[in-house]
PDB file of C-alpha atoms and ligand atoms in Angstrom:
ATOM      1  CA  MET A   1      84.829-116.017-168.110  1.00  0.00           C
ATOM      2  CA  ASP A   2      88.038-116.487-170.121  1.00  0.00           C
ATOM      3  CA  TYR A   3      87.987-120.265-170.182  1.00  0.00           C
ATOM      4  CA  GLN A   4      90.875-120.597-172.623  1.00  0.00           C
ATOM      5  CA  THR A   5      93.317-118.682-170.428  1.00  0.00           C
ATOM      6  CA  LEU A   6      92.206-120.640-167.377  1.00  0.00           C
ATOM      7  CA  LEU A   7      92.668-124.003-169.102  1.00  0.00           C
ATOM      8  CA  ASP A   8      96.130-122.964-170.303  1.00  0.00           C
ATOM      9  CA  GLU A   9      97.066-121.983-166.738  1.00  0.00           C
ATOM     10  CA  ILE A  10      95.810-125.288-165.366  1.00  0.00           C
ATOM     11  CA  ALA A  11      97.898-127.136-167.977  1.00  0.00           C
ATOM     12  CA  GLN A  12     100.966-125.368-166.564  1.00  0.00           C
ATOM     13  CA  ASP A  13      99.984-126.011-162.945  1.00  0.00           C
ATOM     14  CA  ILE A  14      99.743-129.769-163.361  1.00  0.00           C
ATOM     15  CA  VAL A  15     103.220-130.236-164.884  1.00  0.00           C
ATOM     16  CA  PRO A  16     104.879-130.987-161.483  1.00  0.00           C
ATOM     17  CA  TYR A  17     102.441-133.884-161.028  1.00  0.00           C
ATOM     18  CA  PHE A  18     103.769-135.821-164.027  1.00  0.00           C
ATOM     19  CA  GLY A  19     105.534-138.887-162.670  1.00  0.00           C
ATOM     20  CA  LEU A  20     103.043-139.424-159.844  1.00  0.00           C
ATOM     21  CA  GLY A  21     100.501-142.244-160.000  1.00  0.00           C
ATOM     22  CA  LYS A  22     100.507-145.286-162.258  1.00  0.00           C
ATOM     23  CA  VAL A  23      98.841-146.171-165.533  1.00  0.00           C
ATOM     24  CA  ALA A  24      96.353-149.054-165.383  1.00  0.00           C
ATOM     25  CA  ASN A  25      98.345-152.252-165.753  1.00  0.00           C
ATOM     26  CA  TYR A  26      95.750-155.034-165.581  1.00  0.00           C
ATOM     27  CA  ILE A  27      95.988-155.412-169.372  1.00  0.00           C
ATOM     28  CA  PRO A  28      99.077-154.927-171.554  1.00  0.00           C
ATOM     29  CA  ALA A  29      97.265-152.608-173.979  1.00  0.00           C
ATOM     30  CA  LEU A  30      96.742-150.020-171.225  1.00  0.00           C
ATOM     31  CA  ALA A  31     100.036-150.639-169.402  1.00  0.00           C
ATOM     32  CA  LYS A  32     102.015-149.382-172.406  1.00  0.00           C
ATOM     33  CA  ILE A  33     100.338-145.929-172.528  1.00  0.00           C
ATOM     34  CA  ASN A  34     102.705-142.963-172.000  1.00  0.00           C
ATOM     35  CA  PRO A  35     101.671-141.380-168.664  1.00  0.00           C
ATOM     36  CA  GLN A  36     103.056-137.942-169.591  1.00  0.00           C
ATOM     37  CA  GLN A  37      99.942-136.823-171.421  1.00  0.00           C
ATOM     38  CA  PHE A  38      97.273-134.338-170.453  1.00  0.00           C
ATOM     39  CA  ALA A  39      94.237-132.732-171.988  1.00  0.00           C
ATOM     40  CA  ILE A  40      91.260-130.753-170.796  1.00  0.00           C
ATOM     41  CA  SER A  41      88.244-129.630-172.785  1.00  0.00           C
ATOM     42  CA  ILE A  42      85.071-127.681-172.054  1.00  0.00           C
ATOM     43  CA  ALA A  43      81.920-127.751-174.161  1.00  0.00           C
ATOM     44  CA  THR A  44      79.368-125.089-173.253  1.00  0.00           C
ATOM     45  CA  LEU A  45      75.633-125.206-173.820  1.00  0.00           C
ATOM     46  CA  ASP A  46      75.876-122.156-176.060  1.00  0.00           C
ATOM     47  CA  GLY A  47      78.009-124.118-178.517  1.00  0.00           C
ATOM     48  CA  GLN A  48      81.541-123.029-177.627  1.00  0.00           C
ATOM     49  CA  GLN A  49      84.406-125.417-177.030  1.00  0.00           C
ATOM     50  CA  TYR A  50      87.749-124.671-175.362  1.00  0.00           C
ATOM     51  CA  SER A  51      90.597-127.169-175.083  1.00  0.00           C
ATOM     52  CA  THR A  52      94.216-127.412-174.166  1.00  0.00           C
ATOM     53  CA  GLY A  53      96.833-130.207-174.273  1.00  0.00           C
ATOM     54  CA  GLN A  54      96.367-133.346-176.356  1.00  0.00           C
ATOM     55  CA  ALA A  55      92.618-132.873-176.625  1.00  0.00           C
ATOM     56  CA  ASP A  56      92.340-134.721-179.943  1.00  0.00           C
ATOM     57  CA  THR A  57      94.247-137.830-178.832  1.00  0.00           C
ATOM     58  CA  ARG A  58      91.869-140.740-178.308  1.00  0.00           C
ATOM     59  CA  PHE A  59      92.046-142.886-175.186  1.00  0.00           C
ATOM     60  CA  SER A  60      90.179-145.871-173.795  1.00  0.00           C
ATOM     61  CA  ILE A  61      86.985-144.655-172.123  1.00  0.00           C
ATOM     62  CA  GLN A  62      86.728-147.722-169.868  1.00  0.00           C
ATOM     63  CA  SER A  63      84.261-147.009-167.052  1.00  0.00           C
ATOM     64  CA  LEU A  64      83.134-143.774-168.653  1.00  0.00           C
ATOM     65  CA  SER A  65      81.055-146.092-170.848  1.00  0.00           C
ATOM     66  CA  LYS A  66      78.977-146.850-167.729  1.00  0.00           C
ATOM     67  CA  VAL A  67      77.394-143.396-167.689  1.00  0.00           C
ATOM     68  CA  PHE A  68      76.287-143.632-171.320  1.00  0.00           C
ATOM     69  CA  MET A  69      75.023-147.221-171.001  1.00  0.00           C
ATOM     70  CA  LEU A  70      73.095-146.207-167.884  1.00  0.00           C
ATOM     71  CA  SER A  71      71.534-143.334-169.837  1.00  0.00           C
ATOM     72  CA  LEU A  72      70.436-145.704-172.602  1.00  0.00           C
ATOM     73  CA  VAL A  73      68.768-148.020-170.096  1.00  0.00           C
ATOM     74  CA  LEU A  74      67.303-145.455-167.685  1.00  0.00           C
ATOM     75  CA  GLY A  75      65.942-143.401-170.585  1.00  0.00           C
ATOM     76  CA  ARG A  76      64.058-146.436-171.871  1.00  0.00           C
ATOM     77  CA  LEU A  77      63.096-148.247-168.648  1.00  0.00           C
ATOM     78  CA  GLY A  78      62.722-145.512-166.058  1.00  0.00           C
ATOM     79  CA  ASP A  79      62.559-146.343-162.374  1.00  0.00           C
ATOM     80  CA  SER A  80      61.942-150.088-162.811  1.00  0.00           C
ATOM     81  CA  LEU A  81      65.712-150.289-163.423  1.00  0.00           C
ATOM     82  CA  TRP A  82      66.214-149.881-159.685  1.00  0.00           C
ATOM     83  CA  THR A  83      64.808-153.325-158.888  1.00  0.00           C
ATOM     84  CA  ARG A  84      67.995-154.780-160.449  1.00  0.00           C
ATOM     85  CA  VAL A  85      70.656-152.364-159.197  1.00  0.00           C
ATOM     86  CA  GLY A  86      70.939-149.964-156.248  1.00  0.00           C
ATOM     87  CA  LYS A  87      71.917-146.290-156.161  1.00  0.00           C
ATOM     88  CA  GLU A  88      74.021-145.996-153.040  1.00  0.00           C
ATOM     89  CA  PRO A  89      77.776-145.359-152.902  1.00  0.00           C
ATOM     90  CA  SER A  90      79.756-148.529-152.311  1.00  0.00           C
ATOM     91  CA  GLY A  91      82.800-147.195-150.435  1.00  0.00           C
ATOM     92  CA  ASN A  92      84.670-150.106-152.002  1.00  0.00           C
ATOM     93  CA  PRO A  93      86.914-150.533-155.059  1.00  0.00           C
ATOM     94  CA  PHE A  94      85.137-150.594-158.430  1.00  0.00           C
ATOM     95  CA  ASN A  95      85.718-154.306-158.987  1.00  0.00           C
ATOM     96  CA  SER A  96      84.872-155.467-155.470  1.00  0.00           C
ATOM     97  CA  LEU A  97      82.744-158.562-154.861  1.00  0.00           C
ATOM     98  CA  ILE A  98      82.397-158.021-151.166  1.00  0.00           C
ATOM     99  CA  GLN A  99      78.920-156.484-150.861  1.00  0.00           C
ATOM    100  CA  LEU A 100      77.176-158.717-153.375  1.00  0.00           C
ATOM    101  CA  GLU A 101      76.502-161.671-151.120  1.00  0.00           C
ATOM    102  CA  ASN A 102      74.975-159.621-148.303  1.00  0.00           C
ATOM    103  CA  GLU A 103      72.789-157.804-150.794  1.00  0.00           C
ATOM    104  CA  ASN A 104      71.443-160.859-152.635  1.00  0.00           C
ATOM    105  CA  GLY A 105      73.239-160.248-155.889  1.00  0.00           C
ATOM    106  CA  ILE A 106      71.933-156.665-156.262  1.00  0.00           C
ATOM    107  CA  PRO A 107      74.956-154.403-156.895  1.00  0.00           C
ATOM    108  CA  ARG A 108      75.214-151.203-154.914  1.00  0.00           C
ATOM    109  CA  ASN A 109      75.148-148.832-157.906  1.00  0.00           C
ATOM    110  CA  PRO A 110      75.475-148.771-161.719  1.00  0.00           C
ATOM    111  CA  PHE A 111      79.020-147.332-161.722  1.00  0.00           C
ATOM    112  CA  ILE A 112      80.871-150.188-160.051  1.00  0.00           C
ATOM    113  CA  ASN A 113      81.618-153.117-162.328  1.00  0.00           C
ATOM    114  CA  ALA A 114      78.902-155.376-160.903  1.00  0.00           C
ATOM    115  CA  GLY A 115      76.271-152.676-161.435  1.00  0.00           C
ATOM    116  CA  ALA A 116      77.472-151.920-164.947  1.00  0.00           C
ATOM    117  CA  LEU A 117      77.256-155.610-165.836  1.00  0.00           C
ATOM    118  CA  VAL A 118      73.586-155.639-164.744  1.00  0.00           C
ATOM    119  CA  VAL A 119      72.907-152.466-166.749  1.00  0.00           C
ATOM    120  CA  THR A 120      74.617-154.052-169.780  1.00  0.00           C
ATOM    121  CA  ASP A 121      72.483-157.175-169.371  1.00  0.00           C
ATOM    122  CA  LEU A 122      69.369-154.963-169.315  1.00  0.00           C
ATOM    123  CA  ALA A 123      70.611-153.017-172.340  1.00  0.00           C
ATOM    124  CA  ASN A 124      71.034-156.243-174.299  1.00  0.00           C
ATOM    125  CA  SER A 125      67.454-157.222-173.407  1.00  0.00           C
ATOM    126  CA  LEU A 126      66.145-153.805-174.467  1.00  0.00           C
ATOM    127  CA  TYR A 127      68.226-153.141-177.565  1.00  0.00           C
ATOM    128  CA  GLY A 128      69.444-156.540-178.823  1.00  0.00           C
ATOM    129  CA  GLU A 129      73.119-155.624-179.203  1.00  0.00           C
ATOM    130  CA  ALA A 130      73.920-152.998-176.622  1.00  0.00           C
ATOM    131  CA  LYS A 131      77.537-152.389-177.635  1.00  0.00           C
ATOM    132  CA  ALA A 132      76.513-151.350-181.163  1.00  0.00           C
ATOM    133  CA  VAL A 133      73.765-149.080-179.805  1.00  0.00           C
ATOM    134  CA  LEU A 134      76.266-147.484-177.410  1.00  0.00           C
ATOM    135  CA  LEU A 135      78.768-146.861-180.195  1.00  0.00           C
ATOM    136  CA  ASP A 136      76.034-145.299-182.298  1.00  0.00           C
ATOM    137  CA  PHE A 137      74.923-143.144-179.342  1.00  0.00           C
ATOM    138  CA  LEU A 138      78.481-141.844-178.924  1.00  0.00           C
ATOM    139  CA  ARG A 139      78.851-141.167-182.640  1.00  0.00           C
ATOM    140  CA  GLN A 140      75.694-139.061-182.528  1.00  0.00           C
ATOM    141  CA  GLU A 141      76.606-137.276-179.288  1.00  0.00           C
ATOM    142  CA  THR A 142      80.125-136.372-180.426  1.00  0.00           C
ATOM    143  CA  GLY A 143      79.099-135.603-183.996  1.00  0.00           C
ATOM    144  CA  THR A 144      81.869-137.950-185.198  1.00  0.00           C
ATOM    145  CA  THR A 145      81.371-140.922-187.475  1.00  0.00           C
ATOM    146  CA  ASP A 146      84.691-142.731-187.096  1.00  0.00           C
ATOM    147  CA  LEU A 147      84.455-143.860-183.456  1.00  0.00           C
ATOM    148  CA  ALA A 148      85.286-147.518-182.938  1.00  0.00           C
ATOM    149  CA  PHE A 149      86.001-150.275-180.463  1.00  0.00           C
ATOM    150  CA  ASP A 150      89.680-150.860-179.755  1.00  0.00           C
ATOM    151  CA  LEU A 151      89.690-154.585-180.446  1.00  0.00           C
ATOM    152  CA  GLU A 152      93.120-155.135-178.888  1.00  0.00           C
ATOM    153  CA  VAL A 153      91.796-153.705-175.614  1.00  0.00           C
ATOM    154  CA  ALA A 154      88.488-155.582-175.853  1.00  0.00           C
ATOM    155  CA  HIS A 155      90.224-158.943-176.385  1.00  0.00           C
ATOM    156  CA  SER A 156      92.758-158.259-173.694  1.00  0.00           C
ATOM    157  CA  GLU A 157      89.930-157.406-171.252  1.00  0.00           C
ATOM    158  CA  GLN A 158      88.335-160.716-172.163  1.00  0.00           C
ATOM    159  CA  GLN A 159      91.548-162.642-171.518  1.00  0.00           C
ATOM    160  CA  HIS A 160      92.100-160.970-168.157  1.00  0.00           C
ATOM    161  CA  GLY A 161      88.425-160.702-167.260  1.00  0.00           C
ATOM    162  CA  ASP A 162      88.165-163.358-164.557  1.00  0.00           C
ATOM    163  CA  ARG A 163      87.004-160.975-161.878  1.00  0.00           C
ATOM    164  CA  ASN A 164      84.283-159.470-164.058  1.00  0.00           C
ATOM    165  CA  ALA A 165      83.256-162.999-165.064  1.00  0.00           C
ATOM    166  CA  ALA A 166      83.116-163.949-161.375  1.00  0.00           C
ATOM    167  CA  LEU A 167      80.915-160.925-160.618  1.00  0.00           C
ATOM    168  CA  ALA A 168      78.559-161.757-163.475  1.00  0.00           C
ATOM    169  CA  HIS A 169      78.264-165.455-162.624  1.00  0.00           C
ATOM    170  CA  PHE A 170      77.756-164.682-158.957  1.00  0.00           C
ATOM    171  CA  MET A 171      74.881-162.336-159.811  1.00  0.00           C
ATOM    172  CA  LYS A 172      73.476-164.931-162.184  1.00  0.00           C
ATOM    173  CA  SER A 173      73.275-167.363-159.253  1.00  0.00           C
ATOM    174  CA  TYR A 174      70.880-164.864-157.634  1.00  0.00           C
ATOM    175  CA  GLY A 175      68.847-164.544-160.828  1.00  0.00           C
ATOM    176  CA  ASN A 176      70.191-161.041-161.532  1.00  0.00           C
ATOM    177  CA  MET A 177      71.604-161.797-165.007  1.00  0.00           C
ATOM    178  CA  VAL A 178      68.989-162.628-167.608  1.00  0.00           C
ATOM    179  CA  ASN A 179      70.999-163.118-170.784  1.00  0.00           C
ATOM    180  CA  PRO A 180      73.946-165.514-171.236  1.00  0.00           C
ATOM    181  CA  VAL A 181      76.825-164.241-169.105  1.00  0.00           C
ATOM    182  CA  ASP A 182      79.361-164.543-171.941  1.00  0.00           C
ATOM    183  CA  HIS A 183      77.312-162.236-174.133  1.00  0.00           C
ATOM    184  CA  THR A 184      76.994-159.653-171.347  1.00  0.00           C
ATOM    185  CA  LEU A 185      80.742-159.769-170.696  1.00  0.00           C
ATOM    186  CA  ASP A 186      81.489-159.380-174.393  1.00  0.00           C
ATOM    187  CA  SER A 187      79.200-156.322-174.551  1.00  0.00           C
ATOM    188  CA  TYR A 188      80.755-154.836-171.420  1.00  0.00           C
ATOM    189  CA  PHE A 189      84.375-155.331-172.558  1.00  0.00           C
ATOM    190  CA  HIS A 190      83.666-153.825-175.964  1.00  0.00           C
ATOM    191  CA  SER A 191      81.861-150.870-174.387  1.00  0.00           C
ATOM    192  CA  CYS A 192      84.890-150.186-172.164  1.00  0.00           C
ATOM    193  CA  SER A 193      87.218-150.393-175.171  1.00  0.00           C
ATOM    194  CA  ILE A 194      85.664-147.509-177.150  1.00  0.00           C
ATOM    195  CA  THR A 195      88.145-144.666-177.637  1.00  0.00           C
ATOM    196  CA  LEU A 196      87.247-140.982-177.451  1.00  0.00           C
ATOM    197  CA  SER A 197      89.329-137.832-177.332  1.00  0.00           C
ATOM    198  CA  CYS A 198      88.939-135.338-174.525  1.00  0.00           C
ATOM    199  CA  ALA A 199      87.205-132.908-176.885  1.00  0.00           C
ATOM    200  CA  GLU A 200      84.780-135.635-177.973  1.00  0.00           C
ATOM    201  CA  LEU A 201      84.105-136.735-174.398  1.00  0.00           C
ATOM    202  CA  ALA A 202      83.270-133.179-173.330  1.00  0.00           C
ATOM    203  CA  ARG A 203      80.707-132.916-176.151  1.00  0.00           C
ATOM    204  CA  ALA A 204      79.256-136.341-175.352  1.00  0.00           C
ATOM    205  CA  GLY A 205      78.372-135.159-171.835  1.00  0.00           C
ATOM    206  CA  LEU A 206      76.368-132.132-172.966  1.00  0.00           C
ATOM    207  CA  TYR A 207      72.965-133.834-172.658  1.00  0.00           C
ATOM    208  CA  LEU A 208      73.733-134.326-168.956  1.00  0.00           C
ATOM    209  CA  ALA A 209      74.398-130.596-168.601  1.00  0.00           C
ATOM    210  CA  ASN A 210      71.230-129.738-170.553  1.00  0.00           C
ATOM    211  CA  HIS A 211      68.617-131.625-168.513  1.00  0.00           C
ATOM    212  CA  GLY A 212      68.660-134.670-170.808  1.00  0.00           C
ATOM    213  CA  LEU A 213      68.268-132.834-174.130  1.00  0.00           C
ATOM    214  CA  SER A 214      71.333-133.086-176.352  1.00  0.00           C
ATOM    215  CA  PRO A 215      72.280-129.870-178.124  1.00  0.00           C
ATOM    216  CA  ILE A 216      74.451-131.982-180.449  1.00  0.00           C
ATOM    217  CA  SER A 217      71.991-134.619-181.684  1.00  0.00           C
ATOM    218  CA  GLY A 218      68.798-132.751-180.775  1.00  0.00           C
ATOM    219  CA  GLN A 219      67.545-135.861-178.988  1.00  0.00           C
ATOM    220  CA  GLN A 220      65.936-135.958-175.546  1.00  0.00           C
ATOM    221  CA  ARG A 221      68.184-138.696-174.135  1.00  0.00           C
ATOM    222  CA  LEU A 222      66.780-138.536-170.606  1.00  0.00           C
ATOM    223  CA  SER A 223      63.861-136.751-168.999  1.00  0.00           C
ATOM    224  CA  ARG A 224      64.757-133.698-166.935  1.00  0.00           C
ATOM    225  CA  SER A 225      64.306-135.710-163.780  1.00  0.00           C
ATOM    226  CA  GLN A 226      66.394-138.640-165.073  1.00  0.00           C
ATOM    227  CA  ALA A 227      69.234-136.273-165.999  1.00  0.00           C
ATOM    228  CA  LYS A 228      69.194-135.068-162.399  1.00  0.00           C
ATOM    229  CA  GLN A 229      69.271-138.691-161.243  1.00  0.00           C
ATOM    230  CA  VAL A 230      72.278-139.625-163.404  1.00  0.00           C
ATOM    231  CA  ASN A 231      74.160-136.522-162.260  1.00  0.00           C
ATOM    232  CA  ALA A 232      73.371-137.374-158.644  1.00  0.00           C
ATOM    233  CA  ILE A 233      74.699-140.897-159.034  1.00  0.00           C
ATOM    234  CA  MET A 234      77.821-139.536-160.729  1.00  0.00           C
ATOM    235  CA  LEU A 235      78.403-137.297-157.724  1.00  0.00           C
ATOM    236  CA  THR A 236      77.907-140.051-155.151  1.00  0.00           C
ATOM    237  CA  CYS A 237      79.287-143.076-157.035  1.00  0.00           C
ATOM    238  CA  GLY A 238      81.077-141.946-160.212  1.00  0.00           C
ATOM    239  CA  THR A 239      84.584-142.037-158.783  1.00  0.00           C
ATOM    240  CA  TYR A 240      84.119-145.157-156.608  1.00  0.00           C
ATOM    241  CA  ASP A 241      85.588-145.006-153.131  1.00  0.00           C
ATOM    242  CA  ALA A 242      86.939-141.513-153.830  1.00  0.00           C
ATOM    243  CA  ALA A 243      83.474-140.028-154.439  1.00  0.00           C
ATOM    244  CA  GLY A 244      83.648-138.169-151.119  1.00  0.00           C
ATOM    245  CA  GLU A 245      87.047-136.701-151.996  1.00  0.00           C
ATOM    246  CA  PHE A 246      85.807-135.635-155.441  1.00  0.00           C
ATOM    247  CA  ALA A 247      82.655-134.018-154.007  1.00  0.00           C
ATOM    248  CA  TYR A 248      84.819-132.208-151.468  1.00  0.00           C
ATOM    249  CA  ARG A 249      87.495-131.006-153.862  1.00  0.00           C
ATOM    250  CA  VAL A 250      85.651-130.678-157.176  1.00  0.00           C
ATOM    251  CA  GLY A 251      82.000-130.349-156.192  1.00  0.00           C
ATOM    252  CA  LEU A 252      80.628-131.641-159.489  1.00  0.00           C
ATOM    253  CA  PRO A 253      79.062-134.831-160.808  1.00  0.00           C
ATOM    254  CA  CYS A 254      82.061-136.754-162.209  1.00  0.00           C
ATOM    255  CA  LYS A 255      82.616-140.115-163.856  1.00  0.00           C
ATOM    256  CA  SER A 256      86.064-141.603-164.280  1.00  0.00           C
ATOM    257  CA  GLY A 257      87.625-144.498-166.181  1.00  0.00           C
ATOM    258  CA  VAL A 258      90.893-146.365-165.733  1.00  0.00           C
ATOM    259  CA  GLY A 259      92.040-145.070-169.127  1.00  0.00           C
ATOM    260  CA  GLY A 260      92.601-141.783-167.252  1.00  0.00           C
ATOM    261  CA  GLY A 261      89.547-139.872-168.463  1.00  0.00           C
ATOM    262  CA  ILE A 262      87.101-138.006-166.228  1.00  0.00           C
ATOM    263  CA  LEU A 263      83.829-136.394-167.322  1.00  0.00           C
ATOM    264  CA  ALA A 264      82.444-133.597-165.140  1.00  0.00           C
ATOM    265  CA  VAL A 265      79.126-131.814-165.542  1.00  0.00           C
ATOM    266  CA  ILE A 266      77.940-128.357-164.529  1.00  0.00           C
ATOM    267  CA  PRO A 267      74.161-128.642-165.018  1.00  0.00           C
ATOM    268  CA  GLY A 268      72.699-125.740-166.965  1.00  0.00           C
ATOM    269  CA  LYS A 269      76.118-124.597-168.127  1.00  0.00           C
ATOM    270  CA  LEU A 270      78.765-126.927-169.514  1.00  0.00           C
ATOM    271  CA  SER A 271      80.321-130.366-169.761  1.00  0.00           C
ATOM    272  CA  MET A 272      84.045-130.860-169.323  1.00  0.00           C
ATOM    273  CA  ALA A 273      86.510-133.686-169.810  1.00  0.00           C
ATOM    274  CA  VAL A 274      90.017-134.141-168.552  1.00  0.00           C
ATOM    275  CA  TRP A 275      92.489-136.874-169.432  1.00  0.00           C
ATOM    276  CA  SER A 276      95.811-137.941-168.039  1.00  0.00           C
ATOM    277  CA  PRO A 277      96.596-141.670-167.884  1.00  0.00           C
ATOM    278  CA  ALA A 278      98.371-142.038-164.511  1.00  0.00           C
ATOM    279  CA  LEU A 279      95.914-143.120-161.796  1.00  0.00           C
ATOM    280  CA  ASP A 280      95.766-142.711-158.045  1.00  0.00           C
ATOM    281  CA  SER A 281      95.221-145.677-155.741  1.00  0.00           C
ATOM    282  CA  GLN A 282      91.438-145.572-156.273  1.00  0.00           C
ATOM    283  CA  GLY A 283      91.758-145.835-160.040  1.00  0.00           C
ATOM    284  CA  ASN A 284      90.965-142.187-160.861  1.00  0.00           C
ATOM    285  CA  SER A 285      93.235-139.952-162.944  1.00  0.00           C
ATOM    286  CA  LEU A 286      95.582-138.304-160.463  1.00  0.00           C
ATOM    287  CA  ILE A 287      96.216-135.231-162.577  1.00  0.00           C
ATOM    288  CA  GLY A 288      92.562-135.208-163.641  1.00  0.00           C
ATOM    289  CA  LEU A 289      91.504-134.611-160.048  1.00  0.00           C
ATOM    290  CA  GLU A 290      94.135-131.894-159.609  1.00  0.00           C
ATOM    291  CA  ALA A 291      92.932-130.123-162.763  1.00  0.00           C
ATOM    292  CA  LEU A 292      89.226-130.301-161.881  1.00  0.00           C
ATOM    293  CA  ASP A 293      89.909-129.086-158.347  1.00  0.00           C
ATOM    294  CA  ARG A 294      91.730-126.061-159.763  1.00  0.00           C
ATOM    295  CA  PHE A 295      88.972-125.369-162.286  1.00  0.00           C
ATOM    296  CA  THR A 296      86.132-125.253-159.764  1.00  0.00           C
ATOM    297  CA  THR A 297      88.206-123.488-157.112  1.00  0.00           C
ATOM    298  CA  ARG A 298      89.259-120.695-159.472  1.00  0.00           C
ATOM    299  CA  THR A 299      85.933-120.219-161.207  1.00  0.00           C
ATOM    300  CA  GLY A 300      83.730-120.768-158.159  1.00  0.00           C
ATOM    301  CA  LEU A 301      81.601-122.937-160.460  1.00  0.00           C
ATOM    302  CA  SER A 302      80.357-126.052-158.717  1.00  0.00           C
ATOM    303  CA  ILE A 303      76.967-127.438-157.800  1.00  0.00           C
ATOM    304  CA  PHE A 304      77.481-126.146-154.251  1.00  0.00           C
TER     305      PHE A 304
HETATM  306  N1  LIG B   1      87.398-152.424-168.004  1.00  0.00           N
HETATM  307  C1  LIG B   1      87.660-152.066-166.633  1.00  0.00           C
HETATM  308  C2  LIG B   1      87.232-153.209-165.734  1.00  0.00           C
HETATM  309  O1  LIG B   1      86.218-153.784-165.991  1.00  0.00           O
HETATM  310  C3  LIG B   1      86.919-150.802-166.302  1.00  0.00           C
HETATM  311  C4  LIG B   1      87.195-150.321-164.909  1.00  0.00           C
HETATM  312  C5  LIG B   1      87.246-148.836-164.746  1.00  0.00           C
HETATM  313  O2  LIG B   1      87.450-148.049-165.657  1.00  0.00           O
HETATM  314  N2  LIG B   1      87.169-148.425-163.511  1.00  0.00           N
HETATM  315  O3  LIG B   1      87.902-153.531-164.772  1.00  0.00           O
END
């Protein structure tokens, strides 16, 4: 498979889509990002990497942090995690409060904001300071030492974080937040603010493609079965209320973030990342979906 040629072709194909969609505008730090940017990168289990576009430009990982935080918690706790958070698709926007009351403060899944806040609360209980452990995890899994929080983004999230605060306090009223809510929110906002490039993100996902064992750090991050579980939840919940559309068009476990990044995994083969900041109405990268659709359609590589 000539991945490089294919990626270069996809980069040409998506050009007409520039101008569609909108960059995230709930905080000024993200609203000012130039939407006319695109990158795609593939990291294979046999150690090759192919990229095109601005693959070394760092962007805000936002909800992509949820997949790594979940891995840290699931890897340590195992199935007892599922008493605190569900694993069913929500069919609702990522920041929705609507299902929490009917479900007694147990969020539908770890990839909507409510679920990620519970996972972050658990991570703080398990690790002390989850945001630092997450940053360290990403440094090891990308093989890069200079990763950092974007403090402008983290503070801006805090200032505009009323909905996340509402979610966390609401869950606390059901006893589903153990640590002080302000600490959990601080950890969550900082986790979302980490910046990675597309090339780094593709490498960071390799343990998910390799049944939990990272070829980068050499660490068994998840058991084989847990890696399957995380991939399954990415497929069903990783792109929120567009998870059906992504399964239909892309056919891979995917996780998105409102910074415009999407991670996609082909178990047993490769991890890929795509980035373009303009989002569709569900908060997923519009061009990212177009690019991933083309990749799996042309290669025939998908989990189906
Ligand atoms: N920081 C964002 C929020 O909490 C993350 C959302 C996302 O990427 N979908 O609203």
